[in-house]
mmCIF file of C-alpha atoms in Angstrom:
data_model
loop_
_atom_site.group_PDB
_atom_site.id
_atom_site.type_symbol
_atom_site.label_atom_id
_atom_site.label_comp_id
_atom_site.label_asym_id
_atom_site.label_seq_id
_atom_site.Cartn_x
_atom_site.Cartn_y
_atom_site.Cartn_z
ATOM 1 C CA ASP A 1 15.858 8.445 -4.535
ATOM 2 C CA ALA A 2 13.916 4.940 -3.880
ATOM 3 C CA GLY A 3 10.433 4.684 -5.951
ATOM 4 C CA VAL A 4 7.208 3.121 -4.705
ATOM 5 C CA THR A 5 7.625 -0.102 -3.067
ATOM 6 C CA GLN A 6 5.040 -2.418 -2.098
ATOM 7 C CA SER A 7 5.509 -5.691 0.147
ATOM 8 C CA PRO A 8 5.534 -8.770 -0.196
ATOM 9 C CA THR A 9 6.397 -9.357 -3.383
ATOM 10 C CA HIS A 10 4.302 -13.007 -4.130
ATOM 11 C CA LEU A 11 1.143 -14.293 -1.811
ATOM 12 C CA ILE A 12 -0.399 -17.368 -1.509
ATOM 13 C CA LYS A 13 -3.723 -17.668 0.776
ATOM 14 C CA THR A 14 -6.765 -20.140 0.749
ATOM 15 C CA ARG A 15 -10.671 -19.267 0.346
ATOM 16 C CA GLY A 16 -11.759 -16.824 3.198
ATOM 17 C CA GLN A 17 -8.365 -15.430 4.676
ATOM 18 C CA HIS A 18 -7.900 -12.045 5.014
ATOM 19 C CA VAL A 19 -4.982 -9.904 3.478
ATOM 20 C CA THR A 20 -3.136 -7.086 3.940
ATOM 21 C CA LEU A 21 -1.006 -5.454 1.388
ATOM 22 C CA ARG A 22 1.160 -2.864 1.938
ATOM 23 C CA CYS A 23 2.769 -0.095 0.317
ATOM 24 C CA SER A 24 5.155 3.190 0.560
ATOM 25 C CA PRO A 25 4.797 5.919 -1.873
ATOM 26 C CA ILE A 26 7.586 7.733 -3.459
ATOM 27 C CA SER A 27 9.328 10.361 -0.620
ATOM 28 C CA GLY A 28 7.823 13.744 -1.048
ATOM 29 C CA HIS A 29 4.491 12.283 -2.400
ATOM 30 C CA LYS A 30 1.043 12.374 -0.413
ATOM 31 C CA SER A 31 -1.254 10.289 -2.948
ATOM 32 C CA VAL A 32 -1.687 6.284 -3.147
ATOM 33 C CA SER A 33 -3.891 4.759 -5.414
ATOM 34 C CA TRP A 34 -4.384 1.172 -5.665
ATOM 35 C CA TYR A 35 -5.135 -0.842 -8.613
ATOM 36 C CA GLN A 36 -5.762 -4.580 -9.126
ATOM 37 C CA GLN A 37 -4.835 -6.411 -12.292
ATOM 38 C CA VAL A 38 -5.610 -9.504 -13.659
ATOM 39 C CA LEU A 39 -3.687 -12.097 -15.875
ATOM 40 C CA GLY A 40 -3.667 -10.277 -19.484
ATOM 41 C CA GLN A 41 -6.212 -7.037 -18.364
ATOM 42 C CA GLY A 42 -5.135 -3.534 -17.741
ATOM 43 C CA PRO A 43 -4.932 -2.316 -14.131
ATOM 44 C CA GLN A 44 -8.261 -1.481 -12.916
ATOM 45 C CA PHE A 45 -8.824 1.166 -9.984
ATOM 46 C CA ILE A 46 -9.612 0.526 -6.553
ATOM 47 C CA PHE A 47 -9.006 3.230 -4.358
ATOM 48 C CA GLN A 48 -7.512 6.936 -4.107
ATOM 49 C CA TYR A 49 -6.131 7.862 -0.704
ATOM 50 C CA TYR A 50 -4.461 11.232 -0.167
ATOM 51 C CA GLU A 51 -3.669 13.278 3.184
ATOM 52 C CA LYS A 52 -4.914 9.825 5.043
ATOM 53 C CA GLU A 53 -8.344 10.425 3.502
ATOM 54 C CA GLU A 54 -10.070 8.192 0.771
ATOM 55 C CA ARG A 55 -10.884 10.263 -2.424
ATOM 56 C CA GLY A 56 -12.095 7.655 -4.567
ATOM 57 C CA ARG A 57 -13.182 4.228 -5.130
ATOM 58 C CA GLY A 58 -13.551 2.079 -7.759
ATOM 59 C CA ASN A 59 -16.174 -0.727 -8.302
ATOM 60 C CA PHE A 60 -15.031 -2.966 -5.678
ATOM 61 C CA PRO A 61 -16.781 -4.640 -3.051
ATOM 62 C CA ASP A 62 -17.084 -4.066 0.404
ATOM 63 C CA ARG A 63 -14.735 -7.124 1.304
ATOM 64 C CA PHE A 64 -12.034 -4.548 -0.383
ATOM 65 C CA SER A 65 -10.390 -1.362 2.192
ATOM 66 C CA ALA A 66 -7.572 0.546 2.848
ATOM 67 C CA ARG A 67 -6.140 3.285 4.720
ATOM 68 C CA GLN A 68 -3.228 6.002 4.893
ATOM 69 C CA PHE A 69 -1.039 6.262 7.447
ATOM 70 C CA PRO A 70 0.560 9.804 8.783
ATOM 71 C CA ASN A 71 4.021 8.822 6.967
ATOM 72 C CA TYR A 72 1.693 8.529 3.503
ATOM 73 C CA SER A 73 2.000 4.650 3.872
ATOM 74 C CA SER A 74 -0.651 2.995 2.844
ATOM 75 C CA GLU A 75 -2.344 -0.906 3.174
ATOM 76 C CA LEU A 76 -5.004 -2.416 1.267
ATOM 77 C CA ASN A 77 -7.193 -5.116 2.964
ATOM 78 C CA VAL A 78 -9.042 -7.269 1.212
ATOM 79 C CA ASN A 79 -11.747 -10.024 3.558
ATOM 80 C CA ALA A 80 -13.156 -13.100 3.081
ATOM 81 C CA LEU A 81 -11.033 -14.028 -0.406
ATOM 82 C CA LEU A 82 -12.720 -15.763 -3.156
ATOM 83 C CA LEU A 83 -10.439 -17.170 -6.719
ATOM 84 C CA GLY A 84 -11.202 -14.400 -8.134
ATOM 85 C CA ASP A 85 -9.331 -12.140 -5.844
ATOM 86 C CA SER A 86 -6.164 -13.747 -7.512
ATOM 87 C CA ALA A 87 -3.868 -10.970 -8.949
ATOM 88 C CA LEU A 88 -1.018 -8.128 -9.265
ATOM 89 C CA TYR A 89 -2.072 -5.419 -7.246
ATOM 90 C CA LEU A 90 -0.382 -2.536 -8.169
ATOM 91 C CA CYS A 91 0.774 0.523 -6.107
ATOM 92 C CA ALA A 92 0.853 4.046 -7.458
ATOM 93 C CA SER A 93 2.222 7.257 -6.168
ATOM 94 C CA SER A 94 1.553 10.868 -7.144
ATOM 95 C CA LEU A 95 2.553 14.041 -5.822
ATOM 96 C CA GLU A 96 -0.759 15.491 -5.039
ATOM 97 C CA PHE A 97 -4.136 14.466 -5.921
ATOM 98 C CA SER A 98 -5.659 15.811 -9.430
ATOM 99 C CA ALA A 99 -6.343 13.901 -12.572
ATOM 100 C CA GLY A 100 -3.291 15.393 -14.346
ATOM 101 C CA ASP A 101 -1.272 14.130 -11.465
ATOM 102 C CA THR A 102 1.488 11.353 -12.599
ATOM 103 C CA GLN A 103 1.309 8.223 -10.870
ATOM 104 C CA TYR A 104 4.360 5.836 -10.601
ATOM 105 C CA PHE A 105 3.871 2.548 -10.059
ATOM 106 C CA GLY A 106 5.536 0.083 -7.656
ATOM 107 C CA PRO A 107 6.733 -3.656 -8.966
ATOM 108 C CA GLY A 108 3.017 -5.383 -7.188
ATOM 109 C CA THR A 109 2.174 -7.824 -5.057
ATOM 110 C CA ARG A 110 1.284 -11.305 -6.777
ATOM 111 C CA LEU A 111 -1.917 -12.839 -4.746
ATOM 112 C CA THR A 112 -2.978 -15.925 -5.670
ATOM 113 C CA VAL A 113 -6.152 -17.368 -3.715
ATOM 114 C CA LEU A 114 -6.222 -21.106 -3.166
ATOM 115 C CA GLY B 1 -17.920 6.273 -16.162
ATOM 116 C CA GLU B 2 -15.129 6.180 -18.748
ATOM 117 C CA ASN B 3 -14.169 3.689 -21.011
ATOM 118 C CA VAL B 4 -11.016 2.929 -22.666
ATOM 119 C CA GLU B 5 -10.636 1.130 -26.030
ATOM 120 C CA GLN B 6 -7.286 -0.691 -27.146
ATOM 121 C CA HIS B 7 -5.941 -1.709 -30.807
ATOM 122 C CA PRO B 8 -4.161 -3.891 -31.749
ATOM 123 C CA SER B 9 -3.948 -6.450 -28.875
ATOM 124 C CA THR B 10 -1.161 -7.898 -30.579
ATOM 125 C CA LEU B 11 1.779 -5.965 -32.786
ATOM 126 C CA SER B 12 4.360 -7.976 -34.743
ATOM 127 C CA VAL B 13 6.985 -5.418 -36.042
ATOM 128 C CA GLN B 14 10.662 -5.979 -37.700
ATOM 129 C CA GLU B 15 13.451 -4.235 -35.229
ATOM 130 C CA GLY B 16 13.770 -0.644 -37.264
ATOM 131 C CA ASP B 17 10.574 -0.272 -38.488
ATOM 132 C CA SER B 18 7.451 1.857 -36.938
ATOM 133 C CA ALA B 19 4.754 0.569 -34.375
ATOM 134 C CA VAL B 20 1.467 2.637 -34.061
ATOM 135 C CA ILE B 21 -0.972 1.485 -30.774
ATOM 136 C CA LYS B 22 -3.920 3.281 -30.942
ATOM 137 C CA CYS B 23 -7.012 4.026 -28.268
ATOM 138 C CA THR B 24 -10.188 5.474 -28.258
ATOM 139 C CA TYR B 25 -12.522 6.915 -24.842
ATOM 140 C CA SER B 26 -15.937 7.312 -23.999
ATOM 141 C CA ASP B 27 -15.548 10.633 -21.777
ATOM 142 C CA SER B 28 -15.331 13.517 -23.298
ATOM 143 C CA ALA B 29 -13.998 15.501 -19.832
ATOM 144 C CA SER B 30 -11.184 13.515 -20.006
ATOM 145 C CA ASN B 31 -8.228 15.385 -19.797
ATOM 146 C CA TYR B 32 -4.773 13.460 -19.112
ATOM 147 C CA PHE B 33 -3.912 10.558 -21.325
ATOM 148 C CA PRO B 34 -0.359 8.968 -19.695
ATOM 149 C CA TRP B 35 1.066 5.654 -21.692
ATOM 150 C CA TYR B 36 2.697 3.086 -19.503
ATOM 151 C CA LYS B 37 5.184 -0.011 -20.660
ATOM 152 C CA GLN B 38 4.729 -3.053 -18.087
ATOM 153 C CA GLU B 39 7.234 -5.705 -18.714
ATOM 154 C CA LEU B 40 7.346 -9.177 -17.467
ATOM 155 C CA GLY B 41 6.887 -9.250 -13.591
ATOM 156 C CA LYS B 42 7.438 -5.431 -13.494
ATOM 157 C CA GLY B 43 4.620 -2.968 -12.605
ATOM 158 C CA PRO B 44 3.946 -0.313 -15.173
ATOM 159 C CA GLN B 45 6.628 1.861 -16.068
ATOM 160 C CA LEU B 46 5.193 5.557 -17.577
ATOM 161 C CA ILE B 47 7.074 6.540 -21.135
ATOM 162 C CA ILE B 48 4.930 9.458 -22.215
ATOM 163 C CA ASP B 49 2.092 11.300 -21.613
ATOM 164 C CA ILE B 50 -0.440 13.885 -22.869
ATOM 165 C CA ARG B 51 -3.147 16.609 -21.779
ATOM 166 C CA SER B 52 -5.953 17.777 -23.529
ATOM 167 C CA ASN B 53 -3.867 21.124 -23.987
ATOM 168 C CA VAL B 54 -1.604 19.581 -26.211
ATOM 169 C CA GLY B 55 -2.219 17.672 -29.766
ATOM 170 C CA GLU B 56 1.305 15.860 -30.103
ATOM 171 C CA LYS B 57 4.098 15.229 -27.485
ATOM 172 C CA LYS B 58 7.401 13.888 -28.692
ATOM 173 C CA ASP B 59 10.208 12.083 -26.447
ATOM 174 C CA GLN B 60 12.941 10.643 -28.399
ATOM 175 C CA ARG B 61 12.113 7.881 -30.347
ATOM 176 C CA ILE B 62 8.169 7.617 -28.514
ATOM 177 C CA ALA B 63 5.485 10.531 -29.616
ATOM 178 C CA VAL B 64 1.906 10.391 -28.655
ATOM 179 C CA THR B 65 -1.164 12.233 -30.664
ATOM 180 C CA LEU B 66 -4.390 13.440 -29.177
ATOM 181 C CA ASN B 67 -7.431 14.106 -31.156
ATOM 182 C CA LYS B 68 -10.191 15.191 -28.667
ATOM 183 C CA THR B 69 -12.929 15.676 -31.187
ATOM 184 C CA ALA B 70 -12.891 12.301 -32.311
ATOM 185 C CA LYS B 71 -11.481 10.921 -28.731
ATOM 186 C CA HIS B 72 -8.947 9.145 -29.533
ATOM 187 C CA PHE B 73 -5.088 8.992 -28.845
ATOM 188 C CA SER B 74 -2.011 7.251 -30.521
ATOM 189 C CA LEU B 75 1.231 6.191 -29.592
ATOM 190 C CA HIS B 76 4.470 6.009 -31.951
ATOM 191 C CA ILE B 77 7.294 4.060 -31.970
ATOM 192 C CA THR B 78 10.134 4.807 -34.285
ATOM 193 C CA GLU B 79 12.901 3.135 -35.187
ATOM 194 C CA THR B 80 11.991 0.023 -32.976
ATOM 195 C CA GLN B 81 14.427 -2.097 -31.021
ATOM 196 C CA PRO B 82 14.221 -5.728 -29.396
ATOM 197 C CA GLU B 83 14.255 -3.289 -25.855
ATOM 198 C CA ASP B 84 10.518 -1.825 -27.123
ATOM 199 C CA SER B 85 8.938 -5.896 -26.702
ATOM 200 C CA ALA B 86 6.621 -5.248 -23.795
ATOM 201 C CA VAL B 87 3.260 -4.661 -22.913
ATOM 202 C CA TYR B 88 1.594 -1.505 -23.741
ATOM 203 C CA PHE B 89 -1.474 0.321 -21.704
ATOM 204 C CA CYS B 90 -2.903 3.622 -22.820
ATOM 205 C CA ALA B 91 -4.726 5.147 -20.079
ATOM 206 C CA ALA B 92 -7.130 8.190 -19.587
ATOM 207 C CA THR B 93 -8.615 10.168 -16.063
ATOM 208 C CA ALA B 94 -12.621 9.405 -15.663
ATOM 209 C CA SER B 95 -14.236 12.988 -15.233
ATOM 210 C CA GLY B 96 -14.476 14.032 -11.792
ATOM 211 C CA GLY B 97 -10.758 14.852 -11.074
ATOM 212 C CA GLY B 98 -8.769 12.429 -10.077
ATOM 213 C CA ALA B 99 -11.003 10.449 -7.665
ATOM 214 C CA ASP B 100 -12.141 7.909 -10.491
ATOM 215 C CA GLY B 101 -7.865 6.837 -10.730
ATOM 216 C CA LEU B 102 -7.317 6.076 -14.293
ATOM 217 C CA THR B 103 -8.802 4.052 -16.809
ATOM 218 C CA PHE B 104 -6.815 1.694 -19.044
ATOM 219 C CA GLY B 105 -6.467 0.073 -21.772
ATOM 220 C CA LYS B 106 -6.151 -4.152 -22.245
ATOM 221 C CA GLY B 107 -2.530 -3.436 -23.652
ATOM 222 C CA THR B 108 -0.967 -4.396 -26.753
ATOM 223 C CA HIS B 109 1.789 -6.678 -26.601
ATOM 224 C CA LEU B 110 4.819 -5.344 -28.958
ATOM 225 C CA ILE B 111 6.803 -8.164 -30.370
ATOM 226 C CA ILE B 112 10.094 -6.663 -31.694
ATOM 227 C CA GLN B 113 11.658 -9.031 -34.745
ATOM 228 C CA PRO B 114 14.900 -9.379 -35.072
#
């Protein structure tokens, strides 16, 4: 079975632009989470979606938004990009929504903001 | 919210020796503790996890121990091999279930010297 897939692999944007990142979870998984990983740091939680509803949100500004579709895939949107948004954006899928559910990560999208 | 501290930041060991990475967490309600391995250019890969009703778990050369009283958990890798070289992250759930996502440590760069 395919793992978590993300697109695009790499992306270069300029300050002020917006970006949309996409994620497809493992087949059968209903929950998708998004994380931001700045170089040299651990991933930081942005959002968790389950059954198309936002179930959790980390400490990120309103420029960050996401949604989950009926097929459980998800999009992360970032508006008014700042240089500090340059990072690896990771998507993780889990079977259900609970603290103990194993999260499986995709390869990430490397976003560079110039 | 949850805070996870991870040590050391860099660990160099001779091939065949053991490696130990330690993490502490702050939220006594946390009950799920996964460890991830991240190779260059890839997303984090789950290698082992432990839940709060278990004190130790082993999977071949990898083991994790948990001390809930002291709020710390450790990863032990025995008979290290060159392919063990990577960045390792510990993580913990925040209180409130899955809505807070995983809180990660800052990572340990494990170097296996031939």
